[in-house]
Amino acid sequence: MATRGGFSSRLGFIAAAAGSAVGLGNIWGFPFEVGQGGGAAFVVIYLAFCFILCFPVMATEIAIGRKTEKNPVGAFTALGYKKWNWVGKMGIVAGVLILSFYNVIAGWAFGYIFEMASSNFGIADQFGEYTTKIFKVGGYGLLFMATTAFVVSKGISGGIEKAAKLLMPALILMILTMVVYSLTLPNAIDGIKFYLVPDFSKINGSVIYNALGQAFFSLSLGMGALITYGSYVNKKENIVTATALITLADVGIAFIAGLMIFPLIGFMSGGTMEGAAGGPGLIFVTLPQIFGTIGGTLGTIVGTLFFVLLCFAALTSTVSLLEVPVAYVVDEMQVRRKRAVWIMAGIIFVVGIPSLLGFGYSEFFSTAFTTFKEGGTDTDFLSFIASVANDSILPLGGCMIAFFAAHIWKKENLDEELAQGAPNYKGSFLQKYMNFAVGYLAPIVLGTLFVLTVLFKFFGISII
Ligand code: PHE
């Protein structure tokens, strides 16, 4: 049998996994969740989830992947627990759903590169109209999906790893330049206050559920993306250090994205921070307005750069999302990689069409989901899918993966795999914490939050 391929170096794996984590979730999702969650209080809860709960789940996913060298479904079977492979199947469904809507947003962002490059800052006021031009934005989406498929079809070291090593440093450089610029604007300080000084009276159930969903989504957890990437990792690698670096990169870039955007909103609103709660449209409306105020060639350059950056970040994530179902089909159904890639990409694009239509083009997909009770508001199709996949399936998947690893596969085996390549792991404080977190904390907290989220989002029942 042909080999499955693998990452060629330690840096390659970390770049690819960090590339998966860093994406629209950081630059588009995080600021709008912070805005809607009332600012710094959301940030505090989000950070707590990332380090206390998500870190152990990430190390566990990578360990399961490396141990079995399999996709998320095959991994459970390979460990001898075929009955558990529904967790992997659920992850693959989540991956398909997430990529289906993710690609729609990536398509918008892709189109914005050309709008900005032609100094069309007025697009800010026409965003509502822009999203209804489905042949235009759908066409950009199709191109984006094709680019993703192209990278994935080149394989692990030749495609995914190469792209990540090139795109990630470029992204970091661009975003830091933007932060420096935005911090020098008048009223930047009001943005920083909103972002960093917490007002805990703003915390409620919905803030907590969204922070959890956002943490899982941003770290690419709960659906086996990191089981899949883990399956291409060398046995000599130190999983624990890699997990730390990936988490820090992801949280760090989300944090910096906030440092870039909130000062801009401070500037734009004259310090009132009005518009911070702009929701999913935030970066597509507020930012172009700002680029317009900068004006001239500089405005055009900064605006274009920003959306190029956003597309880079999105691409290293869509690649990992597509890799999950592709690895499944390649491993389990013996389909050739190239074939699997293009078929899956096609199917997922089609699954994304209702999300594409749900921003004004189709009344039905834009508002027909009124019976869906997310806090009692009307919901479009994309938000509905995001609530199902990000906020519900991912935490449930994380809960099941942790429970499985500690109690079914057994924590001794998990310890053994994590200790490979990490000589000081055994007996360390971290090992004790991991045992506690994977065995008890994560299953209990994630299980509880999953139930509360579903009750609240789908049945309108609010317990906290
Ligand atoms: N983490 C990615 C982002 O923040 C999205 C993603 C979710 C990627 C799940 C893979 C798996 O944009």
GROMACS .gro file of C-alpha atoms and ligand atoms in nm:
model
  476
    1MET     CA    1   0.000   0.000   0.000
    2ALA     CA    2   0.118   0.351  -0.071
    3THR     CA    3   0.233   0.544   0.235
    4ARG     CA    4  -0.003   0.802   0.376
    5GLY     CA    5   0.262   1.072   0.372
    6GLY     CA    6   0.340   1.295   0.666
    7PHE     CA    7   0.482   1.625   0.778
    8SER     CA    8   0.848   1.659   0.688
    9SER     CA    9   0.951   1.847   0.999
   10ARG     CA   10   0.849   1.962   1.339
   11LEU     CA   11   0.809   2.317   1.221
   12GLY     CA   12   0.597   2.194   0.931
   13PHE     CA   13   0.351   2.028   1.163
   14ILE     CA   14   0.329   2.322   1.397
   15ALA     CA   15   0.285   2.566   1.109
   16ALA     CA   16   0.010   2.352   0.957
   17ALA     CA   17  -0.173   2.295   1.285
   18ALA     CA   18  -0.142   2.659   1.384
   19GLY     CA   19  -0.257   2.743   1.032
   20SER     CA   20  -0.564   2.528   1.086
   21ALA     CA   21  -0.638   2.701   1.413
   22VAL     CA   22  -0.573   3.055   1.295
   23GLY     CA   23  -0.839   3.156   1.049
   24LEU     CA   24  -1.162   3.345   1.002
   25GLY     CA   25  -1.238   3.234   1.357
   26ASN     CA   26  -0.964   3.462   1.486
   27ILE     CA   27  -0.989   3.764   1.263
   28TRP     CA   28  -1.357   3.764   1.169
   29GLY     CA   29  -1.525   3.560   1.444
   30PHE     CA   30  -1.336   3.661   1.756
   31PRO     CA   31  -1.382   4.040   1.728
   32PHE     CA   32  -1.750   4.011   1.649
   33GLU     CA   33  -1.808   3.769   1.936
   34VAL     CA   34  -1.622   4.007   2.166
   35GLY     CA   35  -1.836   4.295   2.037
   36GLN     CA   36  -2.160   4.107   2.089
   37GLY     CA   37  -2.049   3.956   2.419
   38GLY     CA   38  -1.994   4.299   2.567
   39GLY     CA   39  -1.616   4.332   2.536
   40ALA     CA   40  -1.347   4.231   2.781
   41ALA     CA   41  -1.567   4.003   2.995
   42PHE     CA   42  -1.603   3.774   2.696
   43VAL     CA   43  -1.226   3.780   2.643
   44VAL     CA   44  -1.162   3.662   2.998
   45ILE     CA   45  -1.400   3.366   2.972
   46TYR     CA   46  -1.268   3.277   2.630
   47LEU     CA   47  -0.908   3.270   2.750
   48ALA     CA   48  -1.000   3.056   3.048
   49PHE     CA   49  -1.171   2.801   2.821
   50CYS     CA   50  -0.872   2.791   2.585
   51PHE     CA   51  -0.609   2.718   2.846
   52ILE     CA   52  -0.801   2.518   3.106
   53LEU     CA   53  -1.024   2.302   2.886
   54CYS     CA   54  -0.912   2.317   2.526
   55PHE     CA   55  -0.542   2.259   2.583
   56PRO     CA   56  -0.590   1.907   2.730
   57VAL     CA   57  -0.840   1.817   2.457
   58MET     CA   58  -0.598   1.929   2.186
   59ALA     CA   59  -0.308   1.722   2.322
   60THR     CA   60  -0.545   1.423   2.344
   61GLU     CA   61  -0.660   1.460   1.984
   62ILE     CA   62  -0.304   1.481   1.852
   63ALA     CA   63  -0.201   1.180   2.064
   64ILE     CA   64  -0.489   0.966   1.933
   65GLY     CA   65  -0.403   1.062   1.577
   66ARG     CA   66  -0.033   0.992   1.609
   67LYS     CA   67  -0.088   0.661   1.789
   68THR     CA   68  -0.326   0.527   1.525
   69GLU     CA   69  -0.207   0.705   1.208
   70LYS     CA   70  -0.567   0.722   1.102
   71ASN     CA   71  -0.855   0.958   1.022
   72PRO     CA   72  -1.100   1.030   1.307
   73VAL     CA   73  -1.327   0.735   1.225
   74GLY     CA   74  -1.049   0.483   1.162
   75ALA     CA   75  -0.869   0.597   1.477
   76PHE     CA   76  -1.135   0.464   1.715
   77THR     CA   77  -1.147   0.135   1.525
   78ALA     CA   78  -0.767   0.107   1.523
   79LEU     CA   79  -0.759   0.137   1.901
   80GLY     CA   80  -1.003  -0.153   1.918
   81TYR     CA   81  -1.322   0.042   1.988
   82LYS     CA   82  -1.523   0.035   1.671
   83LYS     CA   83  -1.836   0.119   1.870
   84TRP     CA   84  -1.690   0.461   1.938
   85ASN     CA   85  -1.627   0.557   1.581
   86TRP     CA   86  -1.957   0.747   1.570
   87VAL     CA   87  -1.766   1.022   1.747
   88GLY     CA   88  -1.536   1.037   1.445
   89LYS     CA   89  -1.830   1.028   1.206
   90MET     CA   90  -1.995   1.312   1.391
   91GLY     CA   91  -1.668   1.504   1.352
   92ILE     CA   92  -1.666   1.447   0.979
   93VAL     CA   93  -2.023   1.574   0.952
   94ALA     CA   94  -1.920   1.880   1.154
   95GLY     CA   95  -1.623   1.934   0.924
   96VAL     CA   96  -1.841   1.922   0.615
   97LEU     CA   97  -2.094   2.163   0.769
   98ILE     CA   98  -1.829   2.405   0.891
   99LEU     CA   99  -1.642   2.415   0.562
  100SER     CA  100  -1.971   2.463   0.376
  101PHE     CA  101  -2.041   2.797   0.544
  102TYR     CA  102  -1.679   2.891   0.608
  103ASN     CA  103  -1.620   2.891   0.236
  104VAL     CA  104  -1.906   3.136   0.183
  105ILE     CA  105  -1.742   3.388   0.413
  106ALA     CA  106  -1.401   3.320   0.261
  107GLY     CA  107  -1.561   3.391  -0.077
  108TRP     CA  108  -1.685   3.732   0.043
  109ALA     CA  109  -1.339   3.811   0.176
  110PHE     CA  110  -1.182   3.702  -0.150
  111GLY     CA  111  -1.410   3.935  -0.345
  112TYR     CA  112  -1.326   4.220  -0.109
  113ILE     CA  113  -0.962   4.203  -0.217
  114PHE     CA  114  -1.073   4.331  -0.558
  115GLU     CA  115  -1.314   4.587  -0.414
  116MET     CA  116  -1.039   4.731  -0.198
  117ALA     CA  117  -0.779   4.719  -0.473
  118SER     CA  118  -1.013   4.931  -0.687
  119SER     CA  119  -1.068   5.173  -0.394
  120ASN     CA  120  -1.438   5.087  -0.373
  121PHE     CA  121  -1.474   5.174  -0.004
  122GLY     CA  122  -1.842   5.245  -0.058
  123ILE     CA  123  -1.887   4.869  -0.047
  124ALA     CA  124  -1.918   4.917   0.329
  125ASP     CA  125  -2.267   5.061   0.286
  126GLN     CA  126  -2.356   4.808   0.021
  127PHE     CA  127  -2.250   4.497   0.208
  128GLY     CA  128  -2.615   4.388   0.235
  129GLU     CA  129  -2.645   4.415  -0.138
  130TYR     CA  130  -2.307   4.255  -0.205
  131THR     CA  131  -2.411   3.932  -0.032
  132THR     CA  132  -2.723   3.907  -0.249
  133LYS     CA  133  -2.519   3.900  -0.568
  134ILE     CA  134  -2.494   3.528  -0.542
  135PHE     CA  135  -2.336   3.462  -0.879
  136LYS     CA  136  -2.059   3.703  -0.805
  137VAL     CA  137  -1.990   3.604  -0.445
  138GLY     CA  138  -2.071   3.240  -0.523
  139GLY     CA  139  -1.814   3.255  -0.803
  140TYR     CA  140  -1.552   3.384  -0.562
  141GLY     CA  141  -1.653   3.105  -0.326
  142LEU     CA  142  -1.607   2.850  -0.600
  143LEU     CA  143  -1.259   2.983  -0.672
  144PHE     CA  144  -1.173   2.967  -0.305
  145MET     CA  145  -1.292   2.608  -0.277
  146ALA     CA  146  -1.090   2.517  -0.585
  147THR     CA  147  -0.776   2.671  -0.434
  148THR     CA  148  -0.833   2.476  -0.115
  149ALA     CA  149  -0.882   2.155  -0.312
  150PHE     CA  150  -0.569   2.223  -0.514
  151VAL     CA  151  -0.355   2.254  -0.198
  152VAL     CA  152  -0.506   1.944  -0.037
  153SER     CA  153  -0.461   1.743  -0.356
  154LYS     CA  154  -0.085   1.807  -0.337
  155GLY     CA  155  -0.072   1.606  -0.015
  156ILE     CA  156   0.063   1.669   0.331
  157SER     CA  157   0.423   1.782   0.297
  158GLY     CA  158   0.399   1.902  -0.064
  159GLY     CA  159   0.074   2.098  -0.026
  160ILE     CA  160  -0.056   2.164   0.323
  161GLU     CA  161   0.282   2.207   0.490
  162LYS     CA  162   0.433   2.421   0.216
  163ALA     CA  163   0.137   2.656   0.203
  164ALA     CA  164   0.133   2.699   0.580
  165LYS     CA  165   0.505   2.773   0.606
  166LEU     CA  166   0.469   3.047   0.349
  167LEU     CA  167   0.136   3.196   0.454
  168MET     CA  168   0.165   3.198   0.833
  169PRO     CA  169   0.470   3.427   0.866
  170ALA     CA  170   0.326   3.661   0.602
  171LEU     CA  171   0.003   3.679   0.797
  172ILE     CA  172   0.174   3.763   1.125
  173LEU     CA  173   0.381   4.037   0.963
  174MET     CA  174   0.079   4.198   0.797
  175ILE     CA  175  -0.136   4.191   1.106
  176LEU     CA  176   0.135   4.346   1.326
  177THR     CA  177   0.178   4.630   1.079
  178MET     CA  178  -0.195   4.696   1.098
  179VAL     CA  179  -0.190   4.696   1.479
  180VAL     CA  180   0.082   4.960   1.486
  181TYR     CA  181  -0.117   5.174   1.248
  182SER     CA  182  -0.448   5.146   1.431
  183LEU     CA  183  -0.297   5.218   1.772
  184THR     CA  184  -0.177   5.556   1.648
  185LEU     CA  185  -0.528   5.678   1.558
  186PRO     CA  186  -0.729   5.924   1.771
  187ASN     CA  187  -0.969   5.753   2.017
  188ALA     CA  188  -0.781   5.426   1.985
  189ILE     CA  189  -0.771   5.419   2.363
  190ASP     CA  190  -1.152   5.388   2.390
  191GLY     CA  191  -1.131   5.077   2.176
  192ILE     CA  192  -0.863   4.935   2.400
  193LYS     CA  193  -1.073   5.001   2.710
  194PHE     CA  194  -1.375   4.826   2.562
  195TYR     CA  195  -1.156   4.535   2.464
  196LEU     CA  196  -0.947   4.496   2.777
  197VAL     CA  197  -1.130   4.632   3.082
  198PRO     CA  198  -1.390   4.372   3.180
  199ASP     CA  199  -1.739   4.453   3.301
  200PHE     CA  200  -1.853   4.126   3.456
  201SER     CA  201  -2.214   4.233   3.477
  202LYS     CA  202  -2.226   4.161   3.105
  203ILE     CA  203  -2.177   3.788   3.153
  204ASN     CA  204  -2.479   3.567   3.099
  205GLY     CA  205  -2.548   3.219   2.967
  206SER     CA  206  -2.530   3.321   2.608
  207VAL     CA  207  -2.188   3.485   2.655
  208ILE     CA  208  -2.057   3.164   2.813
  209TYR     CA  209  -2.196   2.931   2.541
  210ASN     CA  210  -2.061   3.149   2.266
  211ALA     CA  211  -1.722   3.175   2.432
  212LEU     CA  212  -1.704   2.797   2.451
  213GLY     CA  213  -1.814   2.748   2.090
  214GLN     CA  214  -1.570   3.013   1.978
  215ALA     CA  215  -1.281   2.853   2.170
  216PHE     CA  216  -1.346   2.511   2.016
  217PHE     CA  217  -1.396   2.651   1.671
  218SER     CA  218  -1.091   2.871   1.684
  219LEU     CA  219  -0.866   2.592   1.808
  220SER     CA  220  -1.007   2.349   1.545
  221LEU     CA  221  -1.112   2.108   1.821
  222GLY     CA  222  -1.381   1.850   1.872
  223MET     CA  223  -1.418   1.725   1.516
  224GLY     CA  224  -1.094   1.536   1.468
  225ALA     CA  225  -0.906   1.790   1.257
  226LEU     CA  226  -0.619   1.747   1.499
  227ILE     CA  227  -0.660   1.369   1.511
  228THR     CA  228  -0.611   1.385   1.136
  229TYR     CA  229  -0.312   1.619   1.146
  230GLY     CA  230  -0.174   1.419   1.441
  231SER     CA  231  -0.180   1.109   1.224
  232TYR     CA  232   0.088   1.264   1.005
  233VAL     CA  233   0.320   1.352   1.295
  234ASN     CA  234   0.652   1.184   1.363
  235LYS     CA  235   0.687   0.968   1.677
  236LYS     CA  236   0.982   1.174   1.797
  237GLU     CA  237   0.774   1.490   1.820
  238ASN     CA  238   0.690   1.639   2.159
  239ILE     CA  239   0.310   1.664   2.148
  240VAL     CA  240   0.278   1.864   2.466
  241THR     CA  241   0.512   2.140   2.350
  242ALA     CA  242   0.349   2.142   2.009
  243THR     CA  243   0.006   2.181   2.171
  244ALA     CA  244   0.133   2.472   2.378
  245LEU     CA  245   0.275   2.645   2.072
  246ILE     CA  246  -0.039   2.593   1.863
  247THR     CA  247  -0.263   2.722   2.144
  248LEU     CA  248  -0.043   3.025   2.201
  249ALA     CA  249  -0.027   3.106   1.831
  250ASP     CA  250  -0.405   3.084   1.798
  251VAL     CA  251  -0.492   3.280   2.110
  252GLY     CA  252  -0.213   3.526   2.036
  253ILE     CA  253  -0.336   3.601   1.686
  254ALA     CA  254  -0.699   3.636   1.796
  255PHE     CA  255  -0.580   3.874   2.065
  256ILE     CA  256  -0.377   4.079   1.820
  257ALA     CA  257  -0.671   4.086   1.578
  258GLY     CA  258  -0.868   4.251   1.858
  259LEU     CA  259  -0.586   4.501   1.911
  260MET     CA  260  -0.614   4.586   1.544
  261ILE     CA  261  -0.992   4.616   1.518
  262PHE     CA  262  -1.112   4.777   1.843
  263PRO     CA  263  -0.888   5.083   1.819
  264LEU     CA  264  -1.019   5.124   1.465
  265ILE     CA  265  -1.376   5.113   1.594
  266GLY     CA  266  -1.280   5.358   1.869
  267PHE     CA  267  -1.151   5.593   1.603
  268MET     CA  268  -1.449   5.546   1.374
  269SER     CA  269  -1.711   5.597   1.646
  270GLY     CA  270  -1.534   5.895   1.800
  271GLY     CA  271  -1.488   5.691   2.117
  272THR     CA  272  -1.850   5.577   2.173
  273MET     CA  273  -1.773   5.226   2.045
  274GLU     CA  274  -2.103   5.229   1.866
  275GLY     CA  275  -2.091   4.966   1.596
  276ALA     CA  276  -1.871   4.729   1.796
  277ALA     CA  277  -2.161   4.485   1.818
  278GLY     CA  278  -2.193   4.475   1.441
  279GLY     CA  279  -2.202   4.094   1.430
  280PRO     CA  280  -2.086   3.888   1.135
  281GLY     CA  281  -2.076   4.195   0.912
  282LEU     CA  282  -1.833   4.373   1.143
  283ILE     CA  283  -1.518   4.342   0.940
  284PHE     CA  284  -1.700   4.372   0.608
  285VAL     CA  285  -1.870   4.698   0.702
  286THR     CA  286  -1.670   4.877   0.970
  287LEU     CA  287  -1.326   4.811   0.830
  288PRO     CA  288  -1.385   4.932   0.473
  289GLN     CA  289  -1.533   5.251   0.620
  290ILE     CA  290  -1.211   5.299   0.806
  291PHE     CA  291  -0.997   5.225   0.504
  292GLY     CA  292  -1.208   5.482   0.322
  293THR     CA  293  -1.134   5.744   0.586
  294ILE     CA  294  -0.767   5.675   0.549
  295GLY     CA  295  -0.828   5.735   0.182
  296GLY     CA  296  -0.587   5.770  -0.107
  297THR     CA  297  -0.326   5.518  -0.200
  298LEU     CA  298  -0.258   5.432   0.162
  299GLY     CA  299  -0.621   5.340   0.223
  300THR     CA  300  -0.620   5.124  -0.085
  301ILE     CA  301  -0.301   4.946   0.015
  302VAL     CA  302  -0.404   4.886   0.376
  303GLY     CA  303  -0.751   4.768   0.273
  304THR     CA  304  -0.624   4.531   0.008
  305LEU     CA  305  -0.359   4.396   0.240
  306PHE     CA  306  -0.612   4.329   0.511
  307PHE     CA  307  -0.833   4.113   0.294
  308VAL     CA  308  -0.536   3.932   0.142
  309LEU     CA  309  -0.433   3.853   0.497
  310LEU     CA  310  -0.779   3.733   0.585
  311CYS     CA  311  -0.781   3.500   0.283
  312PHE     CA  312  -0.440   3.358   0.376
  313ALA     CA  313  -0.563   3.283   0.724
  314ALA     CA  314  -0.880   3.128   0.587
  315LEU     CA  315  -0.697   2.910   0.336
  316THR     CA  316  -0.479   2.728   0.589
  317SER     CA  317  -0.801   2.653   0.780
  318THR     CA  318  -1.017   2.542   0.486
  319VAL     CA  319  -0.733   2.311   0.389
  320SER     CA  320  -0.751   2.139   0.728
  321LEU     CA  321  -1.130   2.122   0.715
  322LEU     CA  322  -1.121   1.954   0.376
  323GLU     CA  323  -0.842   1.718   0.482
  324VAL     CA  324  -1.066   1.554   0.745
  325PRO     CA  325  -1.332   1.403   0.513
  326VAL     CA  326  -1.064   1.342   0.251
  327ALA     CA  327  -0.849   1.139   0.493
  328TYR     CA  328  -1.160   0.943   0.587
  329VAL     CA  329  -1.249   0.857   0.229
  330VAL     CA  330  -0.886   0.780   0.138
  331ASP     CA  331  -0.822   0.556   0.443
  332GLU     CA  332  -1.155   0.382   0.471
  333MET     CA  333  -1.282   0.358   0.115
  334GLN     CA  334  -0.951   0.329  -0.065
  335VAL     CA  335  -1.026   0.618  -0.297
  336ARG     CA  336  -0.728   0.792  -0.457
  337ARG     CA  337  -0.637   1.119  -0.286
  338LYS     CA  338  -0.689   1.349  -0.586
  339ARG     CA  339  -1.025   1.202  -0.663
  340ALA     CA  340  -1.139   1.215  -0.304
  341VAL     CA  341  -1.036   1.580  -0.282
  342TRP     CA  342  -1.229   1.706  -0.583
  343ILE     CA  343  -1.541   1.501  -0.509
  344MET     CA  344  -1.553   1.616  -0.147
  345ALA     CA  345  -1.487   1.979  -0.238
  346GLY     CA  346  -1.776   1.963  -0.488
  347ILE     CA  347  -2.017   1.810  -0.239
  348ILE     CA  348  -1.926   2.061   0.031
  349PHE     CA  349  -1.969   2.354  -0.204
  350VAL     CA  350  -2.321   2.236  -0.280
  351VAL     CA  351  -2.398   2.188   0.090
  352GLY     CA  352  -2.297   2.552   0.134
  353ILE     CA  353  -2.546   2.692  -0.116
  354PRO     CA  354  -2.827   2.754   0.139
  355SER     CA  355  -2.578   2.947   0.352
  356LEU     CA  356  -2.483   3.151   0.047
  357LEU     CA  357  -2.848   3.230  -0.024
  358GLY     CA  358  -2.925   3.321   0.337
  359PHE     CA  359  -2.795   3.676   0.323
  360GLY     CA  360  -3.082   3.845   0.154
  361TYR     CA  361  -3.107   3.656  -0.174
  362SER     CA  362  -3.357   3.402  -0.052
  363GLU     CA  363  -3.618   3.515   0.196
  364PHE     CA  364  -3.656   3.158   0.312
  365PHE     CA  365  -3.291   3.094   0.397
  366SER     CA  366  -3.246   3.444   0.534
  367THR     CA  367  -3.524   3.451   0.790
  368ALA     CA  368  -3.733   3.136   0.766
  369PHE     CA  369  -3.560   2.991   1.064
  370THR     CA  370  -3.773   3.195   1.299
  371THR     CA  371  -3.878   2.892   1.496
  372PHE     CA  372  -3.516   2.843   1.583
  373LYS     CA  373  -3.499   3.008   1.919
  374GLU     CA  374  -3.149   3.140   1.956
  375GLY     CA  375  -3.235   3.393   2.220
  376GLY     CA  376  -3.570   3.434   2.043
  377THR     CA  377  -3.430   3.609   1.734
  378ASP     CA  378  -3.468   3.531   1.364
  379THR     CA  379  -3.179   3.342   1.226
  380ASP     CA  380  -3.034   3.290   0.884
  381PHE     CA  381  -2.921   2.953   0.759
  382LEU     CA  382  -2.550   3.013   0.812
  383SER     CA  383  -2.595   3.110   1.177
  384PHE     CA  384  -2.816   2.807   1.224
  385ILE     CA  385  -2.549   2.573   1.087
  386ALA     CA  386  -2.284   2.747   1.297
  387SER     CA  387  -2.496   2.691   1.608
  388VAL     CA  388  -2.536   2.324   1.523
  389ALA     CA  389  -2.174   2.260   1.429
  390ASN     CA  390  -1.957   2.505   1.625
  391ASP     CA  391  -2.156   2.557   1.940
  392SER     CA  392  -2.307   2.210   1.980
  393ILE     CA  393  -2.121   1.934   1.793
  394LEU     CA  394  -1.769   2.058   1.869
  395PRO     CA  395  -1.808   2.073   2.249
  396LEU     CA  396  -1.989   1.737   2.243
  397GLY     CA  397  -1.710   1.589   2.032
  398GLY     CA  398  -1.450   1.729   2.273
  399CYS     CA  399  -1.640   1.582   2.568
  400MET     CA  400  -1.657   1.239   2.404
  401ILE     CA  401  -1.294   1.239   2.290
  402ALA     CA  402  -1.173   1.326   2.640
  403PHE     CA  403  -1.398   1.070   2.807
  404PHE     CA  404  -1.296   0.805   2.558
  405ALA     CA  405  -0.924   0.869   2.599
  406ALA     CA  406  -0.927   0.863   2.979
  407HIS     CA  407  -1.177   0.590   3.054
  408ILE     CA  408  -1.210   0.363   2.751
  409TRP     CA  409  -0.869   0.373   2.588
  410LYS     CA  410  -0.735   0.440   2.941
  411LYS     CA  411  -0.525   0.724   3.070
  412GLU     CA  412  -0.212   0.505   3.099
  413ASN     CA  413  -0.213   0.465   2.721
  414LEU     CA  414  -0.269   0.834   2.666
  415ASP     CA  415   0.018   0.908   2.907
  416GLU     CA  416   0.238   0.666   2.719
  417GLU     CA  417   0.172   0.833   2.384
  418LEU     CA  418   0.220   1.184   2.523
  419ALA     CA  419   0.546   1.079   2.688
  420GLN     CA  420   0.689   0.967   2.352
  421GLY     CA  421   0.915   1.247   2.249
  422ALA     CA  422   0.857   1.425   2.581
  423PRO     CA  423   1.110   1.272   2.823
  424ASN     CA  424   1.013   1.487   3.121
  425TYR     CA  425   0.639   1.443   3.086
  426LYS     CA  426   0.593   1.145   3.318
  427GLY     CA  427   0.565   1.248   3.678
  428SER     CA  428   0.535   1.616   3.592
  429PHE     CA  429   0.269   1.850   3.723
  430LEU     CA  430   0.136   1.879   3.370
  431GLN     CA  431   0.078   1.506   3.352
  432LYS     CA  432  -0.126   1.519   3.672
  433TYR     CA  433  -0.325   1.811   3.541
  434MET     CA  434  -0.384   1.636   3.209
  435ASN     CA  435  -0.511   1.325   3.387
  436PHE     CA  436  -0.753   1.532   3.590
  437ALA     CA  437  -0.863   1.751   3.301
  438VAL     CA  438  -0.907   1.478   3.040
  439GLY     CA  439  -1.062   1.233   3.287
  440TYR     CA  440  -1.299   1.459   3.476
  441LEU     CA  441  -1.293   1.832   3.416
  442ALA     CA  442  -1.338   1.829   3.037
  443PRO     CA  443  -1.605   1.556   3.016
  444ILE     CA  444  -1.811   1.708   3.298
  445VAL     CA  445  -1.785   2.075   3.202
  446LEU     CA  446  -1.819   2.015   2.828
  447GLY     CA  447  -2.104   1.768   2.874
  448THR     CA  448  -2.293   2.013   3.094
  449LEU     CA  449  -2.233   2.308   2.866
  450PHE     CA  450  -2.339   2.103   2.566
  451VAL     CA  451  -2.675   2.026   2.726
  452LEU     CA  452  -2.724   2.388   2.837
  453THR     CA  453  -2.633   2.518   2.492
  454VAL     CA  454  -2.877   2.290   2.314
  455LEU     CA  455  -3.158   2.377   2.558
  456PHE     CA  456  -3.095   2.746   2.512
  457LYS     CA  457  -3.026   2.763   2.141
  458PHE     CA  458  -3.279   2.516   2.010
  459PHE     CA  459  -3.550   2.517   2.274
  460GLY     CA  460  -3.526   2.866   2.416
  461ILE     CA  461  -3.483   2.730   2.770
  462SER     CA  462  -3.237   2.931   2.970
  463ILE     CA  463  -3.107   2.784   3.295
  464ILE     CA  464  -2.821   3.019   3.376
  465PHE     N1  465  -0.997   2.716   1.353
  465PHE     C1  466  -1.045   2.766   1.230
  465PHE     C2  467  -1.065   2.917   1.242
  465PHE     O1  468  -1.055   2.971   1.347
  465PHE     C3  469  -1.170   2.697   1.183
  465PHE     C4  470  -1.166   2.550   1.194
  465PHE     C5  471  -1.257   2.484   1.275
  465PHE     C6  472  -1.072   2.476   1.123
  465PHE     C7  473  -1.254   2.346   1.288
  465PHE     C8  474  -1.068   2.338   1.135
  465PHE     C9  475  -1.157   2.273   1.218
  465PHE     O2  476  -1.093   2.984   1.148
   0.00000   0.00000   0.00000
